[in-house]
């Protein structure tokens, strides 16, 4: 029960900081709100026991993406941002749609027939203990990064490679467009 309450609190904080990203007037305040949101998503992953994904979340998004975002914000003309940034009717429609989305999926999750998180965690511990007795040695132990890498490079190898090709094409296209303007 405590884990569920903690997950709800972290989820609410993520939503609050996400709203802060689009509602703050100053771009640096929006960036700080985005950074806290990225860190809270890492905490969310930790609560679910995905340590590897949490570490990648913090290193890639909270580290790398935020540096790029802040460099972009700091190299732009802040006066132009303040003059052109306005609240439109679409923002209120978007807020209503987001709240409806959260209400719908929150209702679905609350009334789902999945076992409680504590039960899943205790079953997982028992299963891991049984597997640990069967396996020989420390090196064969199943860990979170190992299971992620085995899944990534076996079952999801083609989508992983397709995503890498797509990102490479996007970077080359961005360089080509930037070079064309200079």
Backbone as a ProteinNet text record, in pm:
[ID]
protein_1_A
[PRIMARY]
XXXXXXXXXXXXXXXXXXXXXXXXXXXXXXXXXXXXXXXXXXXXXXXXXXXXXXXXXXXXXXXXXXXXXXXXXXXXXXXXXXXXXXXXXXXXXXXXXXXXXXXXXXXXXXXXXXXXXXXXXXXXXXXXXXXXXXXXXXXXXXXXXXXXXXXXXXXXXXXXXXXXXXXXXXXXXXXXXXXXXX
[TERTIARY]
82.2	0	86.3	195.2	283.4	349.6	383.5	445.3	348.6	222.3	122.2	106.9	102.8	91.3	214.4	331	453.9	454.3	407.2	398.3	300.2	189.5	90.6	148.9	222.1	282.6	386.3	473.2	575.9	511	406.5	335.4	270.7	212.8	151.5	256.9	372.5	480.3	532.9	542.1	585.1	486.5	358.2	256.2	262.7	285.5	294.1	412.1	528.6	644.4	630.4	559.7	534.8	446.3	348.4	265.2	349.1	442.8	532.1	619.5	657.2	741.3	671.6	543.4	472.1	407.1	400.8	330.8	423.7	548.1	639.1	671.1	681.4	710.3	858.8	945.1	1089	1140.2	1216.8	1261.6	1353.8	1434.2	1522.9	1440.9	1335	1246.6	1179	1141.4	1085.1	1187.8	1312.3	1417.6	1443.2	1442.2	1461.3	1343.8	1224.6	1108.3	1118.6	1169.2	1189.4	1294.8	1400.7	1506.2	1451.5	1374.8	1316.4	1220.3	1145.9	1057.1	1134.2	1246.8	1330.4	1383.5	1428.3	1479	1369.2	1249.4	1137.6	1097.1	1110.2	1083.9	1187.5	1312.1	1413.8	1377.4	1323.9	1277.1	1161.6	1074.1	960.7	1011.4	1112.4	1171.2	1235.3	1300.6	1360.3	1256	1143.6	1036.9	982.8	990.2	945.6	1057.1	1176.6	1285.3	1363.8	1352.7	1426.3	1544.8	1647.9	1762.2	1837.2	1851.8	1925	1854.3	1723.9	1648	1651.9	1648.4	1657.5	1792.3	1899.8	2032.7	2043.9	1989.4	1992.2	1907.8	1793.8	1707.4	1782.1	1850.3	1920.8	2039.6	2116.4	2235.1	2199	2104.7	2075	1987.9	1875.7	1782.2	1822.5	1840	1872.7	2012.6	2100.2	2234.6	2247.5	2240.4	2269.2	2165.7	2040.3	1934.9	1918.7	1930	1914.9	2028.4	2148.9	2259.8	2230.9	2185	2151.1	2037.3	1936.3	1822	1865.5	1943.2	1988	2079.4	2164	2247.6	2159.8	2055.9	1964.1	1890.9	1848.9	1778	1870.6	1991.4	2083	2138.4	2138.9	2188.5	2079.4	1956.9	1849.6	1826.9	1758.1	1727.9	1608.5	1630.5	1524	1413.6	1446.1	1342.1	1241.7	1289.3	1199.1	1107.1	1160.4	1078.6	969.8	1004.5	905	796.4	832	733.8	637.6	688.9	605.3	531.9	569.7	505.6	372.3	265	131.8	53.5	-51	-139	-257.2	-280.6	-388	-498.5	-605.7	-717.9	-677.3	-583.7	-541.4	-478.9	-414.7	-353.4	-459.7	-571.1	-677.2	-743.7	-761	-816.7	-721	-592.3	-492.5	-492.3	-506.5	-511.7	-632.3	-747.6	-867.5	-848.7	-789	-766.1	-666.1	-562	-464.3	-528.7	-609.5	-677.5	-775.1	-844.5	-933.8	-853.8	-737.2	-650.2	-607.2	-559.5	-516.9	-634.3	-749.4	-865.8	-906.6	-908.3	-948.8	-853.2	-722.2	-626.4	-606.5	-622.4	-619.6	-734.7	-852.9	-969.2	-944.4	-888.7	-859.5	-756.7	-652.7	-550.4	-604.1	-687.2	-740.2	-832.8	-907.1	-1002.3	-948.9	-818.8	-761.4	-753.5	-736.6	-732.1	-590.8	-493	-355.8	-328.1	-236.4	-205.4	-136.5	-147	-84.7	66.4	132.1	276	351.2	307.3	375.3	370	255.5	243.8	335.7	343	431.1	575.7	611.3	748.2	782.4	692.2	721.1	728.8	644.5	651.5	782.3	825.4	949.7	1068.3	1065.6	1173.7	1179.4	1063.6	1059.7	1110.2	1068.6	1114.1	1264.2	1315.6	1459	1538.1	1484.6	1552.5	1557.2	1445.5	1443.5	1540.6	1546.2	1638.5	1783.2	1807.9	1943.9	1994.1	1906.1	1946.6	1978.4	1907.3	1928.2	2054.1	2087.2	2201.8	2331.2	2434.5	2565.4	2651	2702.5	2798.1	2737.3	2823.3	2785	2764.7	2843.5	2838.5	2711.3	2640.9	2519.2	2394.9	2413.5	2299.6	2227.8	2095.3	2014.1	2004.4	2052	2045.2	1964	1924.8	1842.9	1915	2039.4	2105.8	2126.7	2154.1	2174.4	2044.4	1934.4	1807.2	1764.7	1792.1	1760.6	1845.3	1973.4	2060.6	2028.5	1993.1	1956.3	1829.6	1729.7	1606.1	1634.2	1715.4	1741.7	1814.9	1913.7	1995.5	1950.9	1839.2	1786.8	1647.8	1551.3	1413.7	1390.5	1459.9	1434.9	1554.5	1631.4	1750.5	1715.6	1618.3	1582.4	1524.2	1429.3	1383.4	1494.7	1586.3	1698.2	1787.3	1818.5	1901.6	1826.5	1696.6	1617.7	1617.3	1605.6	1608.8	1745.2	1853	1986.8	2005.4	1955.1	1963.9	1880.8	1760.8	1675	1740.1	1802.6	1870.8	1990.5	2063.1	2176.7	2130.1	2022.1	1967	1920.7	1859.6	1813.9	1931.4	2039.8	2157.5	2219.4	2233.5	2290.6	2199.9	2067.8	1974.4	1982	1995.5	2009.8	2137.2	2246.2	2373	2359	2293.8	2275.4	2192.1	2083.8	1999.7	2073.8	2150	2225.1	2335.2	2398.6	2505.6	2451.7	2330.6	2270.2	2241.4	2206.4	2172.7	2296.1	2407.1	2526.5	2600.8
-120.2	0	126.2	121.1	237.4	264.4	155	169.6	234.9	198.3	256.6	405.8	443.6	585.2	662	601.7	666.8	683.8	582.1	591.7	700.4	712.9	816.3	955.2	970.5	1099.8	1137.9	1043.1	1072	1101.9	1026.3	1052.6	1189.9	1229.6	1362.7	1472.4	1451	1550.2	1560.7	1447.1	1450.3	1532.3	1508.8	1584.6	1733.6	1764.9	1904.1	1975.7	1911.2	1974	1979.2	1883.9	1890	2008.8	2036.2	2154.8	2281.1	2275.8	2389.5	2419.3	2315.2	2335	2425.2	2404.6	2482.5	2608.9	2622.5	2738.7	2849.5	2818.8	2922.4	3019.4	3146.2	3249.5	3253.6	3231.5	3239.6	3104.1	3101.1	2973.9	2893.9	2960.5	2887.9	2819.9	2884.5	2820.7	2698.1	2706.8	2590.9	2479.3	2514.9	2413.9	2345.7	2421.4	2362.5	2270.9	2312.1	2226.7	2098.6	2108	1989.6	1898.5	1955	1876.9	1800.1	1866.9	1799.2	1689.6	1715.9	1613	1491.6	1513.2	1401.6	1321.4	1390.6	1321.3	1241.8	1297.2	1224.7	1102.5	1109.4	990.2	882.8	922.4	827.8	764.4	843.5	789.8	692.9	726	638.4	502.5	503.4	377.9	301.4	371.7	305.2	237.4	302.7	243.6	114.9	103.9	-18.1	-122	-92.1	-188.1	-192.6	-91.3	-85.4	8.9	-38.4	46.2	90.4	0.4	33.2	143.6	132.1	232.8	366.1	361.4	484.6	552.9	474.4	532.3	593.6	524.9	578.4	705.1	706.9	824.9	945.6	926.5	1038.8	1082.4	985.9	1023.6	1086.1	1026.7	1074.4	1199.3	1192.1	1304.2	1415.4	1381.4	1485.7	1541	1460.5	1508.2	1569.1	1486.7	1529.8	1619.9	1580.4	1657.8	1794	1798.8	1926.9	2023	1970.8	2058	2119.4	2037	2089.8	2190.5	2161.8	2251.6	2385.3	2380.6	2504.9	2584.8	2517.6	2591.5	2660.3	2591.9	2653.1	2771.7	2760.1	2870.3	2988.5	2960.5	3069.3	3139.8	3070.7	3134.1	3201.5	3198.4	3268.3	3403.7	3488.2	3622.2	3613.4	3635.8	3621.6	3725.5	3843.6	3944.9	3901.1	3836.7	3787.1	3679	3595	3488	3548.9	3649.9	3710.9	3784.3	3844.6	3919.9	3826.3	3717.8	3632.1	3522.9	3496.4	3389.1	3439.1	3376.4	3413.7	3287.7	3304	3192.6	3199.5	3091.5	3086	2993.9	2992.2	2905.6	2759.4	2724.8	2586.6	2533.9	2620.9	2577.2	2527.8	2595.8	2552.5	2424.7	2414	2290.6	2174.4	2198.4	2095.3	2053.6	2150.3	2118	2030	2062.7	1982	1841.1	1829.8	1697.8	1616.1	1679.8	1609.8	1561.8	1646.2	1605	1490.2	1494.6	1384.1	1256.5	1268.4	1153.6	1091.5	1174.6	1123.3	1063.3	1124.7	1071	935.6	923.4	797.8	685	709.1	602.4	578.8	681.4	659.2	571.2	594.2	510.3	366.9	350.2	215.9	144.6	215.8	153.6	120.2	207.7	184.9	63.5	43.9	-66.5	-186.9	-193.5	-307.2	-427.7	-542.8	-665.6	-719.7	-631.3	-673	-686.5	-775.5	-789.3	-663.2	-642.5	-526.1	-533.3	-419.1	-412.8	-492.8	-488	-561.6	-711.5	-761.8	-903.8	-942.8	-859	-887	-887.9	-790.4	-783.5	-906.4	-951.7	-1069.2	-1194.5	-1206.1	-1321.1	-1319.5	-1201.1	-1189.6	-1231	-1193.6	-1231	-1383	-1446.1	-1592.1	-1657.8	-1607.5	-1664	-1644.7	-1529.6	-1505.8	-1596.7	-1621.7	-1711.7	-1853	-1896.6	-2029.3	-2038.6	-1935.7	-1935.6	-1932	-1857.2	-1846.4	-1981.3	-2060.8	-2193.6	-2284.8	-2266.9	-2351.4	-2314.1	-2189.8	-2144.2	-2166.9	-2185.7	-2208.5	-2084.3	-2034.9	-1926.2	-1787.2	-1692.9	-1552.5	-1491.9	-1532.7	-1470.1	-1499.5	-1606.5	-1641.9	-1579.5	-1500	-1439.8	-1341.8	-1346.4	-1257.9	-1120.3	-1018.1	-881.1	-796.9	-681.4	-592.5	-548.1	-498.1	-460.1	-578.9	-696.3	-814.8	-853.2	-852	-889.3	-787	-658.7	-556.1	-576.2	-601.4	-618.3	-744.8	-854.3	-977.3	-954.1	-889.7	-859.9	-764.7	-662.2	-560.1	-618.5	-703.5	-754.5	-890.4	-941.4	-1066.2	-1041.7	-1012.2	-996.5	-864.6	-759	-626.2	-572.1	-660.7	-616.4	-531.9	-573.8	-500	-361.7	-348.6	-212.8	-125.1	-185.9	-110.8	-55.7	-138.6	-94.3	7	-12.7	83.4	220.3	221.9	348.6	415.5	336.9	397	455.3	387	440.5	568.6	567.7	685.7	805.1	783.2	892.1	942.8	852.7	894.2	978.8	937.4	1014.6	1152.9	1158.2	1286.6	1379.7	1326.2	1409.2	1459.6	1371.6	1412.8	1516.4	1496.3	1593.9	1728	1725.1	1850.6	1924.8	1850.6	1912.7	1971.5	1898	1945.3	2073.8	2077.4	2197.6	2316.2	2291.3	2399.1	2450.4	2361.3	2400.4	2481	2448.9	2518.3	2665.1	2693.6	2830	2914.6	2854.6	2929.6	2981.3
0	0	0	76.8	84.5	-51.3	-121	-252.3	-350.4	-345.4	-434	-407.1	-282.1	-246	-294.6	-278.9	-324.3	-476.3	-549.2	-694.8	-737.8	-668.4	-700.6	-675.2	-565.5	-533.6	-638.9	-676.1	-776.6	-911.7	-947.7	-1073.2	-1075.3	-962.5	-954.5	-965	-902.4	-912.7	-1056	-1125.4	-1265.7	-1347.8	-1327.3	-1401.1	-1365.8	-1239.4	-1196.2	-1261.6	-1263.5	-1325.6	-1477.1	-1537.8	-1682.5	-1716	-1632.6	-1652.8	-1634	-1539.4	-1518.6	-1638.6	-1713.6	-1832.5	-1933.6	-1953.7	-2055.4	-2000.4	-1869.1	-1815.2	-1763.4	-1732.7	-1685.8	-1799	-1765.4	-1865.1	-1901.9	-1805.4	-1828.5	-1877.8	-1986.5	-2043	-1951.6	-1870.2	-1779.3	-1669.4	-1622.9	-1524.6	-1585.4	-1712.2	-1781.1	-1791	-1818.3	-1828.5	-1694.5	-1586.7	-1453.7	-1419.6	-1454.8	-1433	-1514.4	-1636.4	-1719.1	-1658.3	-1605.2	-1541.2	-1421.6	-1336.7	-1220.2	-1265.9	-1372.1	-1426.2	-1474.3	-1544.3	-1589.8	-1471.2	-1367.1	-1248.7	-1179	-1173.9	-1111.4	-1193.3	-1324.4	-1406.2	-1373.8	-1349	-1304	-1170.8	-1079	-950.4	-972.4	-1065.7	-1098.8	-1146.5	-1233.6	-1279.8	-1164.6	-1073.8	-958.1	-870.7	-853.5	-772.9	-834	-965.3	-1032.4	-1044.4	-994	-994.6	-1124.7	-1207.5	-1333.9	-1316	-1247.3	-1215	-1339.7	-1435.3	-1557.7	-1636.2	-1650.8	-1724.7	-1649.8	-1516.7	-1438.1	-1458.4	-1461.3	-1482.6	-1621.9	-1721.7	-1858.1	-1866	-1798.8	-1796.6	-1741.5	-1632.2	-1568.8	-1654.1	-1706.8	-1785	-1919	-1990.6	-2125.5	-2121	-2049.6	-2053	-1956.3	-1828.7	-1731.4	-1755.9	-1814.5	-1842.8	-1979.6	-2081.7	-2218	-2279.9	-2277	-2341.3	-2273.4	-2142.8	-2072.9	-2106.4	-2125.1	-2164.5	-2301	-2394.8	-2527.2	-2519.9	-2439.5	-2426	-2366	-2259.8	-2196.5	-2288	-2365.6	-2461	-2565	-2611.1	-2706.7	-2648	-2523.5	-2457.9	-2435.2	-2391.3	-2358.6	-2481.9	-2597.4	-2718.9	-2799.9	-2752.5	-2822.7	-2758.6	-2829.4	-2779.9	-2685.4	-2557.8	-2458.9	-2476.2	-2524.4	-2543.5	-2648.1	-2753.3	-2856.8	-2801.1	-2713.6	-2653.7	-2567	-2487.8	-2399.1	-2476.6	-2587.7	-2665.4	-2737.2	-2794.9	-2879.3	-2801.7	-2678.8	-2603	-2546.8	-2589.8	-2545.2	-2512.8	-2433.5	-2404	-2499.3	-2568.8	-2665.8	-2616.1	-2687.5	-2654.7	-2661.7	-2750.7	-2764.1	-2635	-2558.8	-2433.6	-2336	-2328.2	-2236.7	-2286.4	-2417.4	-2473.2	-2447	-2464.4	-2437	-2291.3	-2200.8	-2057.8	-2026.1	-2081.8	-2059.7	-2114.6	-2233.6	-2292.5	-2210.8	-2160.2	-2076.8	-1947.8	-1884.5	-1761.8	-1788.2	-1902.9	-1939	-1962.4	-2025.2	-2048.3	-1915.8	-1823	-1692.5	-1615.7	-1622.5	-1551.8	-1609.5	-1741.3	-1805.4	-1770.1	-1790	-1763.4	-1614.3	-1532.1	-1388.1	-1343.5	-1398.2	-1366.9	-1412.5	-1533.4	-1585.3	-1498.4	-1456.7	-1373	-1234.3	-1180.5	-1047	-1044.6	-1151.2	-1155.7	-1233.1	-1256.1	-1327.5	-1235	-1294	-1215.5	-1203.1	-1209.3	-1190.7	-1041.7	-1003.5	-860.3	-808.6	-679.6	-618.5	-636.7	-633.4	-657.4	-551.3	-427.8	-321.5	-348.9	-399.4	-429.2	-543.8	-645.1	-758.5	-711.6	-627.5	-578.1	-495	-409.6	-326.9	-412.5	-516.4	-606.4	-684.6	-724.1	-798.5	-712.5	-585	-493.5	-479.2	-464.4	-450.6	-578.8	-693.2	-819.5	-837.5	-797.2	-809.8	-716.4	-596.1	-504.6	-560.2	-621.2	-681.2	-798.6	-880.2	-993.1	-945.3	-837.6	-786.2	-736.1	-679.2	-632.9	-750.4	-861.1	-978.5	-1054.9	-1058.6	-1137.8	-1061.1	-1138.5	-1078.1	-1095.2	-984.9	-991.3	-993.4	-963.7	-956.5	-1094.3	-1193.3	-1325.5	-1400.6	-1366.5	-1437.1	-1373.6	-1269.3	-1201.4	-1293.9	-1293.5	-1377.6	-1311.5	-1380.6	-1329	-1425.8	-1379.5	-1461.4	-1588.5	-1582.9	-1708.4	-1802.5	-1745.6	-1830.1	-1900.5	-1828.2	-1890.5	-1996.1	-1971.1	-2070.2	-2194.9	-2177.5	-2294.1	-2372.2	-2302.8	-2373.4	-2455.3	-2397.7	-2471.8	-2588.6	-2563.2	-2665.3	-2785.8	-2759.2	-2869.1	-2921.1	-2872.3	-2928.6	-2987.7	-2905	-2951.2	-3025	-2983.9	-3040.2	-3117.7	-3180.8	-3251.9	-3374.2	-3452	-3574.2	-3542.3	-3447	-3412.8	-3354.9	-3279.2	-3222.6	-3333.4	-3431.7	-3543.5	-3630.3	-3648.9	-3727	-3658.7	-3525.5	-3452.3	-3465.8	-3464.3	-3478.5	-3618.3	-3720.2	-3856.7	-3868.3	-3810.2	-3814.8	-3745.1	-3629.6	-3560.2	-3640.2	-3704.2	-3786.5	-3904.6	-3969.1	-4080.5	-4032.8	-3913.9	-3859.9	-3832.2	-3777.9	-3749.8	-3879.5	-3978.6	-4107.2	-4173.6	-4166.5	-4223.2	-4153.2	-4020	-3945.2	-3981.4	-3999.6	-4041	-4180.9	-4269.4	-4407.3	-4409.5	-4329.8	-4327.9	-4265	-4160.1	-4095.6	-4188	-4258.7	-4349.7	-4467.8	-4509.8	-4622.4	-4589.9	-4463.9	-4424.7	-4397.8	-4363.8	-4325.1	-4443.7
[MASK]
++++++++++++++++++++++++++++++++++++++++++++++++++++++++++++++++++++++++++++++++++++++++++++++++++++++++++++++++++++++++++++++++++++++++++++++++++++++++++++++++++++++++++++++++++++++

